[in-house]
Amino acid sequence: MNHGGNVWQGGRPSDWLDYSANLRPEGAPQWVRDALTAGMANIRYYPDPKMRRARVALAEYLGLEDAQVLPTAGGISAIDLTAQIPASGALLATPCFGEYEMLCTRHGLRVHKASLLRTRHEIGDPAAQVKDALFEHALVYLCNPLNPVGAAFTRQQVENLLRQVEDALGYLVVDEAFIEYCPQHSVVDLIACNPRLLVTGSMTKILGIPGVRLGYLCGHPAVIEALSGHQITWELSCFAESVACALPEHRREILTDGEMNARRREQLRAGLTGLGIFVYPSEAAFVLADFGRPVAPLVKYLKDKHILVRECMNFDGLSDGRHLRLAVKDEQSNERLLQALREAMVCAENL
């Protein structure tokens, strides 16, 4: 399984308790639903190919200039654009989102990797871990917070890595797809003074709208202008535009959702730890759990109970069959998962 969220494998999507995709547990908030309804007014028209209204709104939400922001059809579209920057190759800080490698390869970049895992359960400093693998004109990818681990890097840590990449005449792409859960770590405000820094983001997770496809790319105006030429025409639908336009007036609600996620994440972490499971430190909408045993029997047991979880076999350094990435959900769902895991672990011991 390369991605989570596969609720189309039998029955209705709503029949599944999906811990494999890291989305707002309650689904889209009411203000987002209202924005989607308002977007219906423009369904009869082709979208603005320049995405002007969405661009202005996203720039206001992010605290940037319009020319520094490019709306995209989800975060993955923004990542695809970065892979088209002229470079001698790509350097991925792993473990990480598998699409980095796929998209870089598709665009003809040779992919190199540097592990952020210092020990089995310890994430190292990005600059220190990447230093020996860095090469001239590299396109370096760092996910912050790190998917699938959840660990977040401080602004200073990211800046230290950026200085190294700049010295190598490369570009640093920071994927902030989960940054709304720990906004203090964002480096999007550094764009103005750092032309070799790009930041990608996604509103999918915090708003619970994977079907809408709303993301963004931030960078120096000249870089943004060059990469915009690679976008397909009418990339942003009227619905994604409508949600983007509503973002600036709903910052407080978004921050509140991030704070609620932190409380729920602690409940889930404590429950897993109580079962004897190692949980990596996380500031994201998910946790990475090392069960210390093969998880395949647990995954099957949970699936029989219509609970989906994310195995980590395709993540570098985590392909030992012992790890699961688990989304953070509401308290009731978290308790249902924990109870199912208790039962599954007993059953697995009796196999």
Coordinates of C-alpha atoms in Angstrom, one line a residue:
M1 CA 0.0 0.0 0.0
N2 CA 1.6 3.3 -1.2
H3 CA -1.0 5.6 0.3
G4 CA -3.7 5.6 3.0
G5 CA -7.3 6.5 2.5
N6 CA -8.3 3.5 0.4
V7 CA -12.0 3.4 1.5
W8 CA -13.1 2.2 -1.9
Q9 CA -12.3 -1.4 -1.4
G10 CA -15.8 -2.7 -0.6
G11 CA -19.0 -1.3 0.9
R12 CA -19.5 2.4 1.4
P13 CA -16.5 4.7 2.2
S14 CA -18.4 5.7 5.4
D15 CA -18.4 2.0 6.5
W16 CA -14.6 2.3 7.3
L17 CA -12.9 3.8 10.4
D18 CA -10.0 5.1 8.5
Y19 CA -6.8 5.5 10.5
S20 CA -4.6 5.3 7.3
A21 CA -5.4 8.8 6.2
N22 CA -4.5 11.8 8.4
L23 CA -7.6 14.0 8.0
R24 CA -9.8 16.2 10.2
P25 CA -11.9 13.5 12.1
E26 CA -15.2 15.4 11.8
G27 CA -14.7 16.1 8.1
A28 CA -14.9 19.5 6.6
P29 CA -16.0 22.3 9.1
Q30 CA -19.2 24.1 8.4
W31 CA -17.5 27.2 7.0
V32 CA -15.8 25.1 4.4
R33 CA -19.1 23.4 3.5
D34 CA -20.6 26.9 3.1
A35 CA -17.7 27.9 0.9
L36 CA -18.2 24.8 -1.3
T37 CA -21.9 25.6 -1.6
A38 CA -21.0 29.2 -2.6
G39 CA -18.7 27.8 -5.2
M40 CA -21.7 26.3 -7.0
A41 CA -22.5 29.7 -8.3
N42 CA -19.5 29.5 -10.6
I43 CA -19.9 25.9 -11.8
R44 CA -21.1 27.0 -15.2
Y45 CA -17.9 29.0 -15.9
Y46 CA -14.4 28.0 -16.7
P47 CA -12.2 28.8 -13.7
D48 CA -9.8 31.8 -13.9
P49 CA -6.7 30.4 -15.5
K50 CA -4.6 32.9 -13.5
M51 CA -6.3 31.9 -10.2
R52 CA -6.2 35.5 -9.1
R53 CA -8.7 35.5 -6.3
A54 CA -7.3 32.3 -4.8
R55 CA -3.8 33.6 -5.1
V56 CA -4.6 36.8 -3.3
A57 CA -6.4 35.0 -0.5
L58 CA -3.7 32.3 0.0
A59 CA -1.1 35.1 0.1
E60 CA -3.0 36.9 2.8
Y61 CA -3.5 33.6 4.8
L62 CA 0.2 32.8 4.6
G63 CA 1.4 36.4 5.2
L64 CA 3.2 36.6 1.8
E65 CA 3.0 38.7 -1.3
D66 CA 0.8 37.6 -4.2
A67 CA 3.8 37.0 -6.4
Q68 CA 5.3 34.6 -3.9
V69 CA 2.4 32.2 -3.9
L70 CA 1.0 29.8 -6.5
P71 CA -2.3 27.9 -5.8
T72 CA -2.2 24.2 -6.8
A73 CA -4.5 21.2 -7.1
G74 CA -3.4 19.8 -3.8
G75 CA 0.0 19.6 -2.2
I76 CA 1.1 16.9 -4.6
S77 CA 0.7 19.2 -7.6
A78 CA 3.0 21.7 -5.8
I79 CA 5.6 19.0 -5.3
D80 CA 5.4 18.0 -8.9
L81 CA 6.2 21.6 -9.9
T82 CA 9.3 21.7 -7.7
A83 CA 10.6 18.6 -9.3
Q84 CA 10.8 20.6 -12.5
I85 CA 13.4 23.0 -11.2
P86 CA 16.8 22.6 -13.0
A87 CA 19.0 20.5 -10.8
S88 CA 21.8 17.9 -10.9
G89 CA 19.7 15.5 -8.9
A90 CA 17.3 15.2 -6.0
L91 CA 18.3 14.5 -2.4
L92 CA 15.5 13.1 -0.2
A93 CA 15.6 13.3 3.6
T94 CA 14.1 9.9 4.5
P95 CA 11.8 8.4 5.6
C96 CA 9.4 10.6 3.6
F97 CA 6.4 10.8 1.4
G98 CA 6.9 8.3 -1.5
E99 CA 5.7 10.7 -4.2
Y100 CA 8.9 12.8 -3.9
E101 CA 10.9 10.0 -5.5
M102 CA 8.3 9.1 -8.1
L103 CA 7.8 12.7 -9.3
C104 CA 11.5 13.4 -9.4
T105 CA 12.2 10.3 -11.4
R106 CA 9.4 11.1 -13.7
H107 CA 11.0 14.5 -14.4
G108 CA 14.4 12.9 -15.1
L109 CA 16.1 13.6 -11.8
R110 CA 18.5 11.0 -10.3
V111 CA 17.3 10.4 -6.8
H112 CA 19.7 10.2 -3.8
K113 CA 18.7 9.6 -0.2
A114 CA 20.0 10.6 3.3
S115 CA 18.4 9.0 6.3
L116 CA 17.2 11.1 9.2
L117 CA 17.1 8.1 11.5
R118 CA 20.1 8.3 13.8
T119 CA 19.1 5.2 15.7
R120 CA 16.0 2.9 15.5
H121 CA 13.9 5.3 17.5
E122 CA 15.7 8.6 17.1
I123 CA 15.4 11.3 14.5
G124 CA 18.6 13.3 13.9
D125 CA 19.2 17.0 13.0
P126 CA 18.5 17.4 9.2
A127 CA 21.6 19.5 8.5
A128 CA 23.9 16.9 10.2
Q129 CA 22.2 13.9 8.7
V130 CA 22.2 15.3 5.1
K131 CA 25.6 17.0 5.1
D132 CA 27.7 14.1 3.8
A133 CA 25.2 13.2 1.1
L134 CA 24.8 16.8 -0.2
F135 CA 26.1 17.6 -3.7
E136 CA 26.2 20.7 -5.9
H137 CA 23.0 22.0 -7.5
A138 CA 20.9 19.4 -5.5
L139 CA 17.2 19.7 -5.1
V140 CA 16.7 18.8 -1.5
Y141 CA 13.4 17.7 0.0
L142 CA 12.5 17.9 3.7
C143 CA 9.1 17.1 5.1
N144 CA 8.3 19.2 8.2
P145 CA 6.7 17.7 10.3
L146 CA 8.1 14.5 9.0
N147 CA 5.7 12.0 7.3
P148 CA 5.4 9.2 8.5
V149 CA 7.2 9.8 11.8
G150 CA 5.4 13.1 12.9
A151 CA 8.6 14.6 14.4
A152 CA 8.9 18.4 13.7
F153 CA 12.1 20.4 13.1
T154 CA 12.6 23.8 14.5
R155 CA 12.9 26.9 12.3
Q156 CA 16.6 27.1 13.3
Q157 CA 17.2 23.5 12.2
V158 CA 15.6 24.1 8.8
E159 CA 17.6 27.3 8.4
N160 CA 20.8 25.5 9.1
L161 CA 20.0 23.0 6.4
L162 CA 19.0 25.8 4.0
R163 CA 22.4 27.5 4.5
Q164 CA 24.1 24.2 3.5
V165 CA 21.9 23.8 0.4
E166 CA 22.6 27.4 -0.6
D167 CA 26.3 26.9 -0.3
A168 CA 26.0 24.0 -2.7
L169 CA 24.0 26.2 -5.1
G170 CA 20.9 24.0 -4.7
Y171 CA 17.3 24.5 -3.7
L172 CA 15.6 23.4 -0.5
V173 CA 12.0 22.3 -0.8
V174 CA 10.2 22.1 2.6
D175 CA 6.9 20.2 2.5
E176 CA 4.6 21.7 5.1
A177 CA 1.6 19.6 4.4
F178 CA 0.9 19.2 8.2
I179 CA 2.3 22.5 9.4
E180 CA -1.2 23.7 10.6
Y181 CA -0.7 21.3 13.5
C182 CA 2.5 23.0 14.6
P183 CA 2.6 26.4 12.9
Q184 CA 5.5 27.7 15.1
H185 CA 7.8 25.6 12.9
S186 CA 6.8 27.1 9.6
V187 CA 9.5 28.7 7.5
V188 CA 7.2 30.2 4.9
D189 CA 8.0 33.7 6.1
L190 CA 11.7 33.1 5.1
I191 CA 10.7 33.0 1.4
A192 CA 11.3 36.8 0.9
C193 CA 15.0 36.6 1.9
N194 CA 15.9 33.2 0.6
P195 CA 15.5 32.7 -3.2
R196 CA 16.7 29.1 -2.9
L197 CA 13.9 28.1 -0.5
L198 CA 10.5 26.7 -1.7
V199 CA 7.6 25.7 0.6
T200 CA 4.8 23.5 -0.4
G201 CA 1.6 23.1 1.5
S202 CA -1.8 21.5 1.5
M203 CA -5.2 22.4 3.1
T204 CA -6.4 18.8 2.7
K205 CA -5.5 17.5 6.1
I206 CA -6.5 20.3 8.5
L207 CA -9.8 21.0 6.6
G208 CA -10.6 17.4 5.8
I209 CA -11.1 18.0 2.1
P210 CA -9.0 15.5 0.1
G211 CA -11.7 15.5 -2.6
V212 CA -11.4 19.2 -3.2
R213 CA -7.6 19.4 -4.0
L214 CA -6.3 22.7 -2.6
G215 CA -2.6 23.2 -2.1
Y216 CA 0.0 25.9 -2.7
L217 CA 3.7 26.5 -3.7
C218 CA 5.6 29.4 -2.2
G219 CA 8.9 30.8 -3.4
H220 CA 10.8 33.7 -4.9
P221 CA 8.6 35.5 -7.5
A222 CA 11.0 34.7 -10.4
V223 CA 10.9 31.0 -9.4
I224 CA 7.1 31.0 -9.0
E225 CA 6.7 32.7 -12.3
A226 CA 8.9 30.1 -14.1
L227 CA 7.2 27.1 -12.5
S228 CA 3.7 28.5 -13.1
G229 CA 4.3 27.9 -16.8
H230 CA 4.3 24.1 -16.1
Q231 CA 0.8 24.1 -14.6
I232 CA -2.1 22.9 -16.6
T233 CA -4.7 25.4 -17.5
W234 CA -7.7 25.7 -15.1
E235 CA -5.9 23.7 -12.4
L236 CA -8.0 25.1 -9.6
S237 CA -11.7 24.2 -9.6
C238 CA -14.4 26.7 -8.5
F239 CA -14.8 24.8 -5.3
A240 CA -11.1 24.9 -4.4
E241 CA -11.1 28.6 -5.2
S242 CA -14.0 29.2 -3.0
V243 CA -12.4 27.5 0.0
A244 CA -9.1 29.4 -0.7
C245 CA -11.0 32.7 -0.7
A246 CA -12.5 31.9 2.8
L247 CA -9.2 31.0 4.4
P248 CA -8.1 34.4 5.7
E249 CA -11.2 35.0 7.9
H250 CA -11.0 31.5 9.5
R251 CA -7.4 31.4 10.9
R252 CA -8.7 31.1 14.5
E253 CA -10.8 28.0 13.7
I254 CA -7.8 26.4 11.9
L255 CA -5.5 27.1 14.9
T256 CA -8.2 25.7 17.3
D257 CA -8.4 22.5 15.2
G258 CA -4.6 22.1 15.5
E259 CA -4.8 22.5 19.3
M260 CA -7.6 20.0 19.6
N261 CA -5.5 17.5 17.5
A262 CA -2.6 17.9 20.0
R263 CA -4.9 16.9 22.9
R264 CA -6.3 13.9 21.0
R265 CA -2.8 12.9 19.9
E266 CA -1.7 12.7 23.5
Q267 CA -4.7 10.5 24.4
L268 CA -3.8 8.2 21.5
R269 CA -0.1 8.2 22.4
A270 CA -0.8 7.4 26.0
G271 CA -3.2 4.6 25.1
L272 CA -0.6 3.0 22.7
T273 CA 2.2 3.3 25.2
G274 CA 0.0 1.6 27.8
L275 CA -0.2 -1.4 25.5
G276 CA 3.6 -1.6 25.4
I277 CA 4.0 0.0 22.0
F278 CA 6.8 2.5 21.3
V279 CA 5.4 5.8 19.9
Y280 CA 7.8 8.2 18.2
P281 CA 7.5 11.9 19.2
S282 CA 4.9 13.6 17.0
E283 CA 3.6 17.1 16.3
A284 CA 1.4 16.1 13.4
A285 CA -2.0 14.6 12.8
F286 CA -0.7 11.1 13.2
V287 CA 1.7 9.0 15.2
L288 CA 4.3 6.3 14.2
A289 CA 4.1 3.2 16.3
D290 CA 6.7 0.4 16.6
F291 CA 4.9 -2.7 17.8
G292 CA 8.1 -4.7 18.2
R293 CA 6.5 -7.6 16.4
P294 CA 5.1 -8.3 12.9
V295 CA 2.0 -6.2 12.4
A296 CA 0.5 -8.1 9.5
P297 CA -1.8 -10.2 11.8
L298 CA -2.9 -7.0 13.5
V299 CA -3.7 -5.3 10.3
K300 CA -5.8 -8.2 9.1
Y301 CA -7.7 -8.3 12.4
L302 CA -8.4 -4.6 12.3
K303 CA -9.5 -4.7 8.6
D304 CA -12.0 -7.5 9.5
K305 CA -13.4 -4.9 11.9
H306 CA -13.5 -2.3 9.2
I307 CA -10.6 -0.3 10.6
L308 CA -7.9 0.7 8.2
V309 CA -4.3 1.5 9.3
R310 CA -1.2 2.5 7.3
E311 CA 1.6 -0.1 7.1
C312 CA 5.0 1.4 6.6
M313 CA 6.7 -1.2 4.3
N314 CA 7.4 1.3 1.6
F315 CA 9.1 3.9 3.8
D316 CA 12.9 3.8 3.9
G317 CA 14.2 2.6 7.2
L318 CA 10.8 1.4 8.4
S319 CA 10.2 -1.6 6.2
D320 CA 10.7 -4.2 9.0
G321 CA 7.0 -5.0 9.2
R322 CA 6.8 -3.7 12.8
H323 CA 5.5 -0.2 12.2
L324 CA 2.1 1.4 11.7
R325 CA 1.3 5.0 11.1
L326 CA -2.0 5.8 12.8
A327 CA -4.0 9.0 12.3
V328 CA -5.3 11.0 15.2
K329 CA -9.1 11.0 15.4
D330 CA -11.8 12.0 17.9
E331 CA -11.7 10.5 21.4
Q332 CA -14.4 7.9 20.8
S333 CA -12.7 6.6 17.6
N334 CA -9.4 6.5 19.3
E335 CA -10.8 4.4 22.1
R336 CA -12.4 2.1 19.6
L337 CA -9.0 1.6 17.9
L338 CA -7.2 1.0 21.2
Q339 CA -9.8 -1.6 22.2
A340 CA -9.5 -3.3 18.8
L341 CA -5.7 -3.3 19.2
R342 CA -5.9 -4.9 22.6
E343 CA -8.0 -7.7 21.2
A344 CA -5.8 -8.0 18.1
M345 CA -2.6 -8.3 20.1
V346 CA -4.1 -11.0 22.3
C347 CA -5.3 -12.9 19.2
A348 CA -1.9 -12.5 17.6
E349 CA -0.1 -14.0 20.6
N350 CA -2.4 -17.0 20.4
L351 CA -1.7 -17.7 16.8

